[in-house]
Structure formats: C-alpha cells, structure tokens
C-alpha cells in the first residue's frame, strides 16, 4: 500500500525567454534527486503553458516537507533563479484528500 500524504508543496516556475527546454531538463534532473528522498513520496514536474512550469510534491508529514525544502532541489532552484527561470513561487499546502497509487 502507498504511503498516505498530508503535506505538499507547489512550486511555480516561469521560464526565461528561450529557456523552456532547459527548464524541462531541470525538472527531469530534479526527479533523479528526489528519488533519494524517502519522505518525498509523490513528485511531479509539470508544464502549465508554453513557458510556465511547476513542481508538485507530497509528503507524509511536515518533517518530510521541511527536509525536502532544505534539500538539493531547493538549492538547485536557488542556483537557477535568474538563469533558467524567474523567482519561483513556493506554496506549502495541506492535502485534504488523495487517491493513492495502486
């Protein structure tokens, strides 16, 4: 059975002009990083529009979320702000309901 989640993070990224493919690559690299984070139990790199991207990830508790927010992906976001994308918007969310993966 999948781990139930109660906390999440939504990050919105607006690619700088001409950097859309680089942001897609950045998201794919982020997946490899979070695979080493046991409390990041759901992680999605998404595209909202031509230059708008995001990350949605979920955690069983706030400890997992805070560990993630101080980890390698957060460091990579900081290092690439102004290089690949504008200042990200980071929202901490509570999960109200979920359909767990099978």
PDB file of C-alpha atoms in Angstrom:
ATOM      1  CA  UNK A   1       0.000   0.000   0.000  1.00  0.00           C
ATOM      2  CA  UNK A   2       1.233   3.522  -0.815  1.00  0.00           C
ATOM      3  CA  UNK A   3       2.198   5.966   1.907  1.00  0.00           C
ATOM      4  CA  UNK A   4      -0.598   8.391   2.746  1.00  0.00           C
ATOM      5  CA  UNK A   5       0.303  12.076   2.416  1.00  0.00           C
ATOM      6  CA  UNK A   6      -0.846  15.070   4.428  1.00  0.00           C
ATOM      7  CA  UNK A   7       1.517  17.860   3.300  1.00  0.00           C
ATOM      8  CA  UNK A   8       2.530  19.146  -0.121  1.00  0.00           C
ATOM      9  CA  UNK A   9       4.469  21.838  -1.962  1.00  0.00           C
ATOM     10  CA  UNK A  10       3.538  23.594  -5.199  1.00  0.00           C
ATOM     11  CA  UNK A  11       6.351  25.446  -6.965  1.00  0.00           C
ATOM     12  CA  UNK A  12       5.595  27.621  -9.981  1.00  0.00           C
ATOM     13  CA  UNK A  13       8.389  28.417 -12.426  1.00  0.00           C
ATOM     14  CA  UNK A  14       8.255  30.914 -15.300  1.00  0.00           C
ATOM     15  CA  UNK A  15      10.989  30.113 -17.818  1.00  0.00           C
ATOM     16  CA  UNK A  16      13.142  32.956 -19.060  1.00  0.00           C
ATOM     17  CA  UNK A  17      12.770  33.575 -22.813  1.00  0.00           C
ATOM     18  CA  UNK A  18      14.331  30.740 -24.805  1.00  0.00           C
ATOM     19  CA  UNK A  19      14.963  28.600 -21.692  1.00  0.00           C
ATOM     20  CA  UNK A  20      11.863  26.390 -21.874  1.00  0.00           C
ATOM     21  CA  UNK A  21      13.770  23.258 -22.952  1.00  0.00           C
ATOM     22  CA  UNK A  22      16.348  23.893 -20.231  1.00  0.00           C
ATOM     23  CA  UNK A  23      13.585  24.089 -17.610  1.00  0.00           C
ATOM     24  CA  UNK A  24      12.194  20.752 -18.849  1.00  0.00           C
ATOM     25  CA  UNK A  25      15.692  19.274 -18.463  1.00  0.00           C
ATOM     26  CA  UNK A  26      15.950  20.822 -14.992  1.00  0.00           C
ATOM     27  CA  UNK A  27      12.704  19.111 -13.961  1.00  0.00           C
ATOM     28  CA  UNK A  28      13.924  15.758 -15.269  1.00  0.00           C
ATOM     29  CA  UNK A  29      17.135  16.154 -13.258  1.00  0.00           C
ATOM     30  CA  UNK A  30      15.043  17.029 -10.183  1.00  0.00           C
ATOM     31  CA  UNK A  31      13.303  13.674 -10.431  1.00  0.00           C
ATOM     32  CA  UNK A  32      16.637  11.881 -10.027  1.00  0.00           C
ATOM     33  CA  UNK A  33      17.378  13.942  -6.901  1.00  0.00           C
ATOM     34  CA  UNK A  34      14.067  13.291  -5.137  1.00  0.00           C
ATOM     35  CA  UNK A  35      14.302   9.557  -5.743  1.00  0.00           C
ATOM     36  CA  UNK A  36      16.876   9.677  -2.929  1.00  0.00           C
ATOM     37  CA  UNK A  37      14.439  11.393  -0.530  1.00  0.00           C
ATOM     38  CA  UNK A  38      12.391   8.673   1.201  1.00  0.00           C
ATOM     39  CA  UNK A  39       9.817  11.128   2.597  1.00  0.00           C
ATOM     40  CA  UNK A  40       9.141  12.722  -0.799  1.00  0.00           C
ATOM     41  CA  UNK A  41       6.540  10.119  -1.700  1.00  0.00           C
ATOM     42  CA  UNK A  42       4.898  11.899  -4.666  1.00  0.00           C
ATOM     43  CA  UNK A  43       6.734  14.198  -7.095  1.00  0.00           C
ATOM     44  CA  UNK A  44       5.579  15.676 -10.387  1.00  0.00           C
ATOM     45  CA  UNK A  45       7.290  18.045 -12.806  1.00  0.00           C
ATOM     46  CA  UNK A  46       4.516  19.755 -14.779  1.00  0.00           C
ATOM     47  CA  UNK A  47       4.015  22.265 -17.567  1.00  0.00           C
ATOM     48  CA  UNK A  48       1.112  24.726 -17.282  1.00  0.00           C
ATOM     49  CA  UNK A  49       1.708  26.579 -20.556  1.00  0.00           C
ATOM     50  CA  UNK A  50       4.388  27.415 -23.130  1.00  0.00           C
ATOM     51  CA  UNK A  51       6.785  28.934 -20.565  1.00  0.00           C
ATOM     52  CA  UNK A  52       5.062  28.092 -17.264  1.00  0.00           C
ATOM     53  CA  UNK A  53       6.228  25.043 -15.332  1.00  0.00           C
ATOM     54  CA  UNK A  54       5.916  23.668 -11.857  1.00  0.00           C
ATOM     55  CA  UNK A  55       6.704  21.041  -9.304  1.00  0.00           C
ATOM     56  CA  UNK A  56       4.097  19.363  -7.138  1.00  0.00           C
ATOM     57  CA  UNK A  57       5.324  17.049  -4.423  1.00  0.00           C
ATOM     58  CA  UNK A  58       3.721  15.469  -1.382  1.00  0.00           C
ATOM     59  CA  UNK A  59       4.889  14.137   1.955  1.00  0.00           C
ATOM     60  CA  UNK A  60       3.527  12.042   4.826  1.00  0.00           C
ATOM     61  CA  UNK A  61       4.215  14.836   7.338  1.00  0.00           C
ATOM     62  CA  UNK A  62       5.683  18.301   7.800  1.00  0.00           C
ATOM     63  CA  UNK A  63       9.084  16.864   8.761  1.00  0.00           C
ATOM     64  CA  UNK A  64       9.387  15.298   5.308  1.00  0.00           C
ATOM     65  CA  UNK A  65       8.305  18.529   3.657  1.00  0.00           C
ATOM     66  CA  UNK A  66      10.794  20.645   5.615  1.00  0.00           C
ATOM     67  CA  UNK A  67      13.609  18.188   4.891  1.00  0.00           C
ATOM     68  CA  UNK A  68      12.793  18.468   1.192  1.00  0.00           C
ATOM     69  CA  UNK A  69      12.593  22.275   1.303  1.00  0.00           C
ATOM     70  CA  UNK A  70      16.111  22.435   2.696  1.00  0.00           C
ATOM     71  CA  UNK A  71      17.498  19.786   0.332  1.00  0.00           C
ATOM     72  CA  UNK A  72      19.166  19.565  -3.062  1.00  0.00           C
ATOM     73  CA  UNK A  73      16.163  20.537  -5.189  1.00  0.00           C
ATOM     74  CA  UNK A  74      15.688  23.744  -3.175  1.00  0.00           C
ATOM     75  CA  UNK A  75      19.384  24.509  -3.628  1.00  0.00           C
ATOM     76  CA  UNK A  76      19.075  23.876  -7.369  1.00  0.00           C
ATOM     77  CA  UNK A  77      16.064  26.215  -7.540  1.00  0.00           C
ATOM     78  CA  UNK A  78      18.121  28.963  -5.941  1.00  0.00           C
ATOM     79  CA  UNK A  79      21.115  28.356  -8.200  1.00  0.00           C
ATOM     80  CA  UNK A  80      18.970  28.526 -11.362  1.00  0.00           C
ATOM     81  CA  UNK A  81      16.804  31.518 -10.446  1.00  0.00           C
ATOM     82  CA  UNK A  82      17.660  34.250 -12.931  1.00  0.00           C
ATOM     83  CA  UNK A  83      19.478  31.711 -15.130  1.00  0.00           C
ATOM     84  CA  UNK A  84      16.637  29.422 -16.294  1.00  0.00           C
ATOM     85  CA  UNK A  85      13.560  30.960 -14.665  1.00  0.00           C
ATOM     86  CA  UNK A  86      12.235  33.914 -12.721  1.00  0.00           C
ATOM     87  CA  UNK A  87      11.979  33.847  -8.920  1.00  0.00           C
ATOM     88  CA  UNK A  88       9.873  30.741  -8.137  1.00  0.00           C
ATOM     89  CA  UNK A  89       6.636  30.904  -6.203  1.00  0.00           C
ATOM     90  CA  UNK A  90       6.625  28.246  -3.459  1.00  0.00           C
ATOM     91  CA  UNK A  91       3.392  27.351  -1.667  1.00  0.00           C
ATOM     92  CA  UNK A  92       3.134  24.928   1.255  1.00  0.00           C
ATOM     93  CA  UNK A  93      -0.173  23.064   1.127  1.00  0.00           C
ATOM     94  CA  UNK A  94      -2.185  20.691   3.277  1.00  0.00           C
ATOM     95  CA  UNK A  95      -3.549  17.646   1.460  1.00  0.00           C
ATOM     96  CA  UNK A  96      -7.278  17.314   2.157  1.00  0.00           C
ATOM     97  CA  UNK A  97      -7.952  14.164   0.124  1.00  0.00           C
ATOM     98  CA  UNK A  98      -5.986  11.832  -2.115  1.00  0.00           C
ATOM     99  CA  UNK A  99      -6.399   8.810  -4.327  1.00  0.00           C
ATOM    100  CA  UNK A 100      -3.396   6.660  -3.566  1.00  0.00           C
ATOM    101  CA  UNK A 101      -1.463   4.969  -6.352  1.00  0.00           C
ATOM    102  CA  UNK A 102      -2.053   1.264  -6.697  1.00  0.00           C
TER     103      UNK A 102
END
